CSV table of C-alpha atoms in Angstrom, one decimal:
chain,number,residue,atom,x,y,z
A,260,UNK,CA,26.8,6.4,40.6
A,261,UNK,CA,25.4,5.8,44.0
A,262,UNK,CA,21.6,5.3,44.2
A,263,UNK,CA,19.0,4.0,46.6
A,264,UNK,CA,15.6,2.5,46.3
A,265,UNK,CA,14.0,5.6,47.7
A,266,UNK,CA,16.2,8.1,45.9
A,267,UNK,CA,17.0,6.5,42.5
A,268,UNK,CA,18.7,9.7,41.2
A,269,UNK,CA,21.1,9.9,44.2
A,270,UNK,CA,24.6,10.6,42.8
A,271,UNK,CA,23.2,12.3,39.7
A,272,UNK,CA,24.3,15.9,39.2
A,273,UNK,CA,22.0,18.3,37.4
A,274,UNK,CA,23.0,21.7,36.2
A,275,UNK,CA,19.8,23.7,35.8
A,276,UNK,CA,20.3,26.8,33.8
A,277,UNK,CA,16.6,27.2,33.0
A,278,UNK,CA,14.2,29.9,34.3
A,279,UNK,CA,10.5,30.2,34.7
A,280,UNK,CA,8.4,27.1,35.2
A,281,UNK,CA,8.7,24.1,32.8
A,282,UNK,CA,12.5,23.7,33.0
A,283,UNK,CA,12.8,24.4,36.7
A,284,UNK,CA,9.9,22.1,37.5
A,285,UNK,CA,11.7,19.3,35.7
A,286,UNK,CA,14.8,20.0,37.7
A,287,UNK,CA,12.7,20.1,40.9
A,288,UNK,CA,11.4,16.6,40.3
A,289,UNK,CA,14.9,15.4,39.8
A,290,UNK,CA,15.8,16.8,43.2
A,291,UNK,CA,12.8,15.1,44.7
A,292,UNK,CA,14.2,11.8,43.5
A,293,UNK,CA,17.6,12.5,45.1
A,294,UNK,CA,19.6,14.3,42.4
A,295,UNK,CA,22.0,17.1,43.3
A,296,UNK,CA,20.4,20.0,41.4
A,297,UNK,CA,22.5,23.2,41.0
A,298,UNK,CA,20.4,26.1,39.9
A,299,UNK,CA,22.5,28.6,37.8
A,300,UNK,CA,21.0,32.1,37.7
A,301,UNK,CA,22.0,35.7,37.1
A,302,UNK,CA,22.6,38.3,39.8
A,303,UNK,CA,18.9,39.3,39.8
A,304,UNK,CA,17.8,35.7,39.8
A,305,UNK,CA,15.5,33.5,37.7
A,306,UNK,CA,12.7,35.7,36.4
A,307,UNK,CA,10.2,33.6,38.2
A,308,UNK,CA,11.5,35.0,41.5
A,309,UNK,CA,9.8,38.3,40.5
A,310,UNK,CA,6.3,37.0,39.9
A,311,UNK,CA,3.5,35.7,42.2
A,312,UNK,CA,3.3,36.5,45.9
A,313,UNK,CA,6.4,36.7,48.1
A,314,UNK,CA,9.3,39.0,48.5
A,315,UNK,CA,13.0,39.4,47.7
A,316,UNK,CA,13.1,36.5,45.3
A,317,UNK,CA,11.3,34.1,47.5
A,318,UNK,CA,8.0,34.0,45.6
A,319,UNK,CA,5.4,31.3,45.4
A,320,UNK,CA,6.7,30.4,41.9
A,321,UNK,CA,10.3,30.2,42.9
A,322,UNK,CA,9.5,28.1,46.0
A,323,UNK,CA,7.3,25.7,44.0
A,324,UNK,CA,9.9,25.0,41.3
A,325,UNK,CA,13.2,25.2,43.1
A,326,UNK,CA,12.7,23.2,46.4
A,327,UNK,CA,15.6,21.0,47.2
A,328,UNK,CA,18.1,22.8,44.8
A,329,UNK,CA,21.3,24.7,45.4
A,330,UNK,CA,21.9,28.1,43.8
A,331,UNK,CA,24.9,29.7,42.2
A,332,UNK,CA,24.6,33.2,40.8
A,333,UNK,CA,27.0,34.2,38.0
A,334,UNK,CA,27.5,36.6,35.1
A,335,UNK,CA,27.5,34.5,31.9
A,336,UNK,CA,28.6,37.6,29.9
A,337,UNK,CA,31.8,37.6,31.8
A,338,UNK,CA,34.5,35.4,30.4
A,339,UNK,CA,35.3,33.8,33.8
A,340,UNK,CA,31.6,33.4,34.5
A,341,UNK,CA,31.2,31.5,31.2
A,342,UNK,CA,34.2,29.3,32.2
A,343,UNK,CA,32.5,28.5,35.5
A,344,UNK,CA,29.4,27.2,33.7
A,345,UNK,CA,31.5,25.1,31.5
A,346,UNK,CA,33.2,23.7,34.5
A,347,UNK,CA,29.9,22.8,36.0
A,348,UNK,CA,28.7,21.3,32.7
A,349,UNK,CA,31.8,19.0,32.6
A,350,UNK,CA,30.7,17.2,35.7
A,351,UNK,CA,27.0,17.2,34.9
A,352,UNK,CA,24.9,14.1,34.2
A,353,UNK,CA,22.0,16.4,33.2
A,354,UNK,CA,22.1,19.9,31.8
A,355,UNK,CA,18.8,21.9,31.5
A,356,UNK,CA,18.2,25.1,29.6
A,357,UNK,CA,15.2,26.9,28.3
A,358,UNK,CA,16.5,29.9,26.3
A,359,UNK,CA,15.1,30.9,22.9
A,360,UNK,CA,16.3,28.9,20.0
A,361,UNK,CA,19.9,29.8,19.1
A,362,UNK,CA,20.8,31.6,22.3
A,363,UNK,CA,22.8,28.7,23.8
A,364,UNK,CA,24.6,28.3,20.5
A,365,UNK,CA,25.7,31.9,20.6
A,366,UNK,CA,26.8,31.6,24.2
A,367,UNK,CA,28.8,28.5,23.6
A,368,UNK,CA,26.6,26.1,25.6
A,369,UNK,CA,24.6,24.2,23.0
A,370,UNK,CA,24.4,20.4,23.1
A,371,UNK,CA,27.2,20.3,20.5
A,372,UNK,CA,29.4,22.4,22.7
A,373,UNK,CA,28.7,20.6,26.0
A,374,UNK,CA,28.7,17.0,24.6
A,375,UNK,CA,32.1,17.6,22.9
A,376,UNK,CA,33.7,17.5,26.4
A,377,UNK,CA,30.9,15.6,28.2
A,378,UNK,CA,29.6,12.9,25.8
A,379,UNK,CA,27.5,11.3,28.5
A,380,UNK,CA,25.4,14.3,29.3
A,381,UNK,CA,21.7,14.3,29.0
A,382,UNK,CA,20.9,17.7,27.6
A,383,UNK,CA,17.3,19.0,28.1
A,384,UNK,CA,16.3,22.0,26.0
A,385,UNK,CA,12.9,23.5,26.7
A,386,UNK,CA,11.4,26.0,24.3
A,387,UNK,CA,8.0,27.5,23.6
A,388,UNK,CA,7.3,26.5,20.1
A,389,UNK,CA,10.2,24.1,19.4
A,390,UNK,CA,13.5,24.3,17.6
A,391,UNK,CA,12.2,24.4,14.1
A,392,UNK,CA,9.5,26.1,12.1
A,393,UNK,CA,8.4,29.7,11.5
A,394,UNK,CA,7.8,30.4,15.2
A,395,UNK,CA,11.0,28.8,16.6
A,396,UNK,CA,12.4,32.1,17.9
A,397,UNK,CA,9.2,33.5,19.2
A,398,UNK,CA,8.9,34.0,23.0
A,399,UNK,CA,6.2,32.0,24.7
A,400,UNK,CA,4.5,31.6,28.0
A,401,UNK,CA,1.8,29.3,29.4
A,402,UNK,CA,-0.9,31.8,28.5
A,403,UNK,CA,0.4,32.2,25.0
A,404,UNK,CA,0.4,28.5,24.4
A,405,UNK,CA,-3.1,28.2,25.9
A,406,UNK,CA,-4.2,30.7,23.2
A,407,UNK,CA,-2.2,29.1,20.4
A,408,UNK,CA,-3.2,25.5,21.0
A,409,UNK,CA,-6.9,26.0,21.4
A,410,UNK,CA,-7.1,25.5,25.1
A,411,UNK,CA,-8.8,28.9,25.7
A,412,UNK,CA,-11.3,28.1,22.9
A,413,UNK,CA,-12.7,25.3,25.0
A,414,UNK,CA,-12.7,27.2,28.2
A,415,UNK,CA,-15.2,29.9,27.6
A,416,UNK,CA,-17.2,31.8,30.2
A,417,UNK,CA,-20.8,30.5,30.4
A,418,UNK,CA,-22.2,34.0,30.6
A,419,UNK,CA,-19.9,36.0,28.3
A,420,UNK,CA,-18.6,33.3,25.9
A,421,UNK,CA,-15.1,34.9,26.1
A,422,UNK,CA,-12.1,32.5,26.0
A,423,UNK,CA,-10.4,32.3,29.4
A,424,UNK,CA,-7.0,31.0,30.5
A,425,UNK,CA,-6.6,28.5,33.3
A,426,UNK,CA,-4.7,30.1,36.1
A,427,UNK,CA,-2.6,27.2,37.4
A,428,UNK,CA,-0.1,27.2,34.5
A,429,UNK,CA,-1.2,23.7,33.2
A,430,UNK,CA,0.9,23.7,30.1
A,431,UNK,CA,4.1,24.8,31.9
A,432,UNK,CA,3.6,22.2,34.6
A,433,UNK,CA,2.6,19.4,32.2
A,434,UNK,CA,5.6,20.2,29.9
A,435,UNK,CA,7.9,20.1,32.9
A,436,UNK,CA,6.6,16.7,33.9
A,437,UNK,CA,6.9,15.3,30.3
A,438,UNK,CA,10.5,16.7,30.2
A,439,UNK,CA,11.3,15.1,33.6
A,440,UNK,CA,10.0,11.8,32.3
A,441,UNK,CA,12.1,12.0,29.2
A,442,UNK,CA,15.3,12.7,31.2
A,443,UNK,CA,14.6,9.9,33.6
A,444,UNK,CA,14.2,7.5,30.6
A,445,UNK,CA,17.4,8.8,29.0
A,446,UNK,CA,19.3,8.2,32.2
A,447,UNK,CA,17.9,4.7,32.4
A,448,UNK,CA,19.0,4.0,28.8
A,449,UNK,CA,22.5,5.5,29.5
A,450,UNK,CA,23.2,2.7,31.9
A,451,UNK,CA,23.4,0.3,28.9
A,452,UNK,CA,24.6,2.6,26.2
A,453,UNK,CA,27.0,4.9,28.1
A,454,UNK,CA,25.8,7.7,25.7
A,455,UNK,CA,24.2,11.0,26.4
A,456,UNK,CA,21.2,12.3,24.6
A,457,UNK,CA,19.7,15.6,23.4
A,458,UNK,CA,16.1,16.1,24.4
A,459,UNK,CA,14.1,18.7,22.5
A,460,UNK,CA,11.0,19.5,24.6
A,461,UNK,CA,8.5,22.3,23.9
A,462,UNK,CA,5.5,23.8,25.6
A,463,UNK,CA,3.7,23.2,22.2
A,464,UNK,CA,4.3,19.5,22.6
A,465,UNK,CA,3.2,19.6,26.2
A,466,UNK,CA,0.0,21.5,25.4
A,467,UNK,CA,-0.9,19.0,22.7
A,468,UNK,CA,-0.3,16.1,25.0
A,469,UNK,CA,-2.4,17.7,27.7
A,470,UNK,CA,-5.4,18.1,25.4
A,471,UNK,CA,-5.3,14.7,23.6
A,472,UNK,CA,-8.9,13.7,24.5
A,473,UNK,CA,-10.4,17.1,23.5
A,474,UNK,CA,-8.5,17.2,20.2
A,475,UNK,CA,-9.6,13.7,19.2
A,476,UNK,CA,-13.1,14.5,20.2
A,477,UNK,CA,-12.9,17.6,18.0
A,478,UNK,CA,-11.9,15.5,15.0
A,479,UNK,CA,-14.5,12.9,15.6
A,480,UNK,CA,-17.3,15.5,15.8
A,481,UNK,CA,-16.1,17.7,13.0
A,482,UNK,CA,-15.7,20.5,15.6
A,483,UNK,CA,-19.4,20.5,16.5
A,484,UNK,CA,-20.4,20.8,20.2
A,485,UNK,CA,-20.8,17.4,21.8
A,486,UNK,CA,-24.5,16.7,22.0
A,487,UNK,CA,-24.3,13.5,24.1
A,488,UNK,CA,-22.6,12.8,27.4
A,489,UNK,CA,-23.5,13.2,31.0
A,490,UNK,CA,-25.8,16.1,32.1
A,491,UNK,CA,-25.8,17.9,34.4
A,492,UNK,CA,-22.2,18.0,35.3
A,493,UNK,CA,-21.9,21.4,36.9
A,494,UNK,CA,-21.2,23.6,39.9
A,495,UNK,CA,-24.1,25.1,41.8
A,496,UNK,CA,-24.2,27.9,44.4
A,497,UNK,CA,-25.6,26.9,47.7
A,498,UNK,CA,-26.7,28.9,50.7
A,499,UNK,CA,-23.1,29.0,52.1
A,500,UNK,CA,-20.8,28.2,49.1
A,501,UNK,CA,-20.8,25.9,46.1
A,502,UNK,CA,-21.0,22.2,45.2
A,503,UNK,CA,-19.9,20.3,42.1
A,504,UNK,CA,-22.4,17.7,40.9
A,505,UNK,CA,-21.8,14.9,38.3
A,506,UNK,CA,-24.9,13.1,37.2
A,507,UNK,CA,-22.7,10.8,35.1
A,508,UNK,CA,-25.3,8.0,34.3
A,509,UNK,CA,-28.9,8.2,33.2
A,510,UNK,CA,-30.1,6.0,36.1
A,511,UNK,CA,-29.1,8.8,38.5
A,512,UNK,CA,-31.4,11.3,36.9
A,513,UNK,CA,-34.6,10.2,38.7
A,514,UNK,CA,-33.0,10.4,42.2
A,515,UNK,CA,-31.4,13.7,41.3
A,516,UNK,CA,-34.9,15.1,40.4
A,517,UNK,CA,-36.5,13.8,43.6
A,518,UNK,CA,-33.6,15.3,45.6
A,519,UNK,CA,-34.2,18.8,44.2
A,520,UNK,CA,-38.0,18.5,44.7
A,521,UNK,CA,-38.9,18.0,41.0
A,522,UNK,CA,-39.9,14.3,40.5
A,523,UNK,CA,-42.0,15.4,37.6
A,524,UNK,CA,-38.8,16.0,35.5
A,525,UNK,CA,-37.9,12.3,35.9
A,526,UNK,CA,-41.2,11.3,34.3
A,527,UNK,CA,-40.5,13.3,31.2
A,528,UNK,CA,-39.2,10.8,28.6
A,529,UNK,CA,-37.5,13.6,26.7
A,530,UNK,CA,-35.1,14.0,29.6
A,531,UNK,CA,-34.3,10.3,30.1
A,532,UNK,CA,-30.8,10.6,28.4
A,533,UNK,CA,-27.9,13.0,28.8
A,534,UNK,CA,-28.4,14.1,25.2
A,535,UNK,CA,-32.1,15.0,25.9
A,536,UNK,CA,-31.2,16.8,29.1
A,537,UNK,CA,-28.5,18.8,27.4
A,538,UNK,CA,-31.0,20.0,24.8
A,539,UNK,CA,-33.0,21.5,27.6
A,540,UNK,CA,-29.9,22.5,29.6
A,541,UNK,CA,-30.9,26.1,30.4
A,542,UNK,CA,-34.2,24.9,31.9
A,543,UNK,CA,-32.6,22.2,34.0
A,544,UNK,CA,-29.8,24.5,35.2
A,545,UNK,CA,-32.3,27.1,36.3
A,546,UNK,CA,-34.4,24.7,38.2
A,547,UNK,CA,-31.5,23.0,39.9
A,548,UNK,CA,-29.8,26.3,40.7
A,549,UNK,CA,-32.9,27.5,42.6
A,550,UNK,CA,-33.0,24.3,44.6
A,551,UNK,CA,-29.4,24.2,45.6
A,552,UNK,CA,-29.5,27.9,46.7
A,553,UNK,CA,-32.1,26.9,49.3
A,554,UNK,CA,-29.7,25.0,51.6
A,555,UNK,CA,-26.1,24.5,52.7
A,556,UNK,CA,-23.3,22.7,50.9
A,557,UNK,CA,-23.1,20.1,53.6
A,558,UNK,CA,-26.8,19.4,53.4
A,559,UNK,CA,-26.7,18.9,49.6
A,560,UNK,CA,-23.5,16.8,49.7
A,561,UNK,CA,-25.1,14.5,52.3
A,562,UNK,CA,-28.3,14.1,50.2
A,563,UNK,CA,-26.3,13.4,47.1
A,564,UNK,CA,-24.1,10.8,48.8
A,565,UNK,CA,-27.3,9.0,49.9
A,566,UNK,CA,-28.5,9.0,46.3
A,567,UNK,CA,-25.2,7.8,44.9
A,568,UNK,CA,-24.6,11.0,42.9
A,569,UNK,CA,-20.9,12.1,42.6
A,570,UNK,CA,-20.5,15.4,44.3
A,571,UNK,CA,-18.1,17.5,46.4
A,572,UNK,CA,-18.2,20.9,48.0
A,573,UNK,CA,-16.0,23.6,46.4
A,574,UNK,CA,-13.2,24.1,49.0
A,575,UNK,CA,-10.9,27.0,49.5
A,576,UNK,CA,-7.2,26.1,49.8
A,577,UNK,CA,-7.5,26.7,53.6
A,578,UNK,CA,-10.3,24.2,53.8
A,579,UNK,CA,-8.2,21.7,51.8
A,580,UNK,CA,-5.2,22.1,54.0
A,581,UNK,CA,-7.3,21.4,57.1
A,582,UNK,CA,-9.3,18.5,55.7
A,583,UNK,CA,-9.0,15.2,57.5
A,584,UNK,CA,-8.5,13.4,54.2
A,585,UNK,CA,-5.5,15.4,53.1
A,586,UNK,CA,-4.1,15.1,56.7
A,587,UNK,CA,-4.5,11.3,56.7
A,588,UNK,CA,-2.9,11.0,53.3
A,589,UNK,CA,-0.1,13.4,54.2
A,590,UNK,CA,-0.7,15.3,51.0
A,591,UNK,CA,1.3,18.4,52.2
A,592,UNK,CA,4.5,18.8,54.0
A,593,UNK,CA,5.0,22.3,55.5
A,594,UNK,CA,8.4,23.9,55.8
A,595,UNK,CA,9.9,27.2,57.0
A,596,UNK,CA,11.4,29.3,54.2
A,597,UNK,CA,13.6,32.4,54.5
A,598,UNK,CA,11.7,35.7,54.5
A,599,UNK,CA,8.2,34.2,53.9
A,600,UNK,CA,7.6,31.7,56.7
A,601,UNK,CA,5.8,28.4,56.5
A,602,UNK,CA,4.6,27.1,53.1
A,603,UNK,CA,3.1,23.8,51.9
A,604,UNK,CA,4.8,21.4,49.5
A,605,UNK,CA,2.5,18.8,47.9
A,606,UNK,CA,3.7,15.2,48.1
A,607,UNK,CA,3.1,14.2,44.5
A,608,UNK,CA,2.8,10.5,43.4
A,609,UNK,CA,6.2,8.8,43.2
A,610,UNK,CA,8.8,10.5,45.3
A,611,UNK,CA,9.3,9.7,49.0
A,612,UNK,CA,7.2,12.2,51.0
A,613,UNK,CA,9.1,15.3,52.1
A,614,UNK,CA,10.2,15.6,55.7
A,615,UNK,CA,9.6,19.0,57.2
A,616,UNK,CA,12.6,21.4,57.5
A,617,UNK,CA,15.2,19.2,55.9
A,618,UNK,CA,17.5,20.2,53.0
A,619,UNK,CA,15.0,18.6,50.6
A,620,UNK,CA,12.4,21.2,51.6
A,621,UNK,CA,14.7,24.2,51.5
A,622,UNK,CA,14.5,26.7,48.7
A,623,UNK,CA,17.7,28.5,47.9
A,624,UNK,CA,18.0,32.3,47.9
A,625,UNK,CA,19.8,33.8,44.9
A,626,UNK,CA,23.4,32.6,45.0
A,627,UNK,CA,23.0,31.1,48.5
A,628,UNK,CA,25.4,28.2,47.6
A,629,UNK,CA,27.8,30.2,45.4
A,630,UNK,CA,30.8,29.8,47.7
A,631,UNK,CA,30.0,26.1,48.5
A,632,UNK,CA,29.8,25.2,44.8
A,633,UNK,CA,32.9,27.1,43.8
A,634,UNK,CA,34.8,25.3,46.6
A,635,UNK,CA,33.6,22.0,45.2
A,636,UNK,CA,35.0,23.0,41.8
A,637,UNK,CA,38.4,23.4,43.4
A,638,UNK,CA,38.5,27.2,43.8
A,639,UNK,CA,40.3,28.6,46.9
A,640,UNK,CA,39.0,31.3,49.1
A,641,UNK,CA,41.2,34.0,47.5
A,642,UNK,CA,39.9,33.2,44.0
A,643,UNK,CA,36.3,33.1,45.3
A,644,UNK,CA,36.7,36.5,47.0
A,645,UNK,CA,38.2,37.9,43.8
A,646,UNK,CA,35.4,36.7,41.6
A,647,UNK,CA,32.9,38.1,44.1
A,648,UNK,CA,34.7,41.5,44.0
A,649,UNK,CA,34.8,41.5,40.2
A,650,UNK,CA,31.1,40.6,39.9
A,651,UNK,CA,31.9,37.3,38.2
A,652,UNK,CA,29.7,35.6,40.8
A,653,UNK,CA,27.3,36.9,43.4
A,654,UNK,CA,26.2,35.9,46.9
A,655,UNK,CA,26.6,38.6,49.5
A,656,UNK,CA,23.1,40.0,49.2
A,657,UNK,CA,21.6,36.6,49.1
A,658,UNK,CA,23.0,34.9,52.2
A,659,UNK,CA,20.3,33.2,54.3
A,660,UNK,CA,18.5,35.4,56.8
A,661,UNK,CA,18.6,34.1,60.4
């Protein structure tokens, strides 16, 4: 295995047969660290190619979770297509799947099947509710797990009290990161043991891990609303936008009151603590809201910085992209993608920052590398042409657009 300090997974081959978010995002992180990740998808592509903005399979979801991969499209129901996946799995260091419990067993690609001919493989299986229990075969998405695990119950609208879902797929993303971490550790252990491993990851586990603090807090309070803590920690509308404010410590309450033109509130002993302020939360929020609406976000942010109060204006994505802080930190690398143009890729903690318009920033179209991968497996041009003609594999409609 060849590896480098900057790309520790260089020389690792990953066969990513997963779809959606959690599995593909784990594979994407492996690509970021230098692994050769082969995305295996059907003719119509991973289902995530059909959701979120974009066109012809190049959607925001597909771009985010498949950057740096190669794609082969094949028909697993075809005998020869199944053989192709077995051939890929034979040479894989990591195999990823996220089908419902039992599907890979029926298709002949379970861990038992793959490890029989590739005992060193790290096999990652991602499911919604896990491999056991009464819900093991039930389909699941991020939103379903937000509902099931109580996340929606703590994210209620202030006005309507209705549980809401977070729109950034937090459970899928967190589960993908947990899964990537598990695979990385399994690869590290394999250096000493020479043995592969089966990793059973679920969105249910990821959701629980993501909400650890809230769940412990729930137990410690018996489920009662938390009466103490900082207050106000809230978002207020201004004359030209919104600002987020965090009066985290009691000694910041008096300067906050002076800032909004209500020094009298600071003199009320009943409001000296976060618990006391929370008890009169509606009154405080009304007064503060009226004050913040009277001037601009920049005005209030400057005043709060002077007072030592944590704050930040609520930015749009466009404002974030153009901000000097994100520019200085090189938070985003922009790359040109087929069909959709330039898109941003966040440079997350850990991997080497992406370089614009390099193979590491390219997102494959469906089956874009089918011929290339088949040639690597030893197939000649005649066999490749035959398999394309017989719809064993696909690539003609997915070749890169100039």
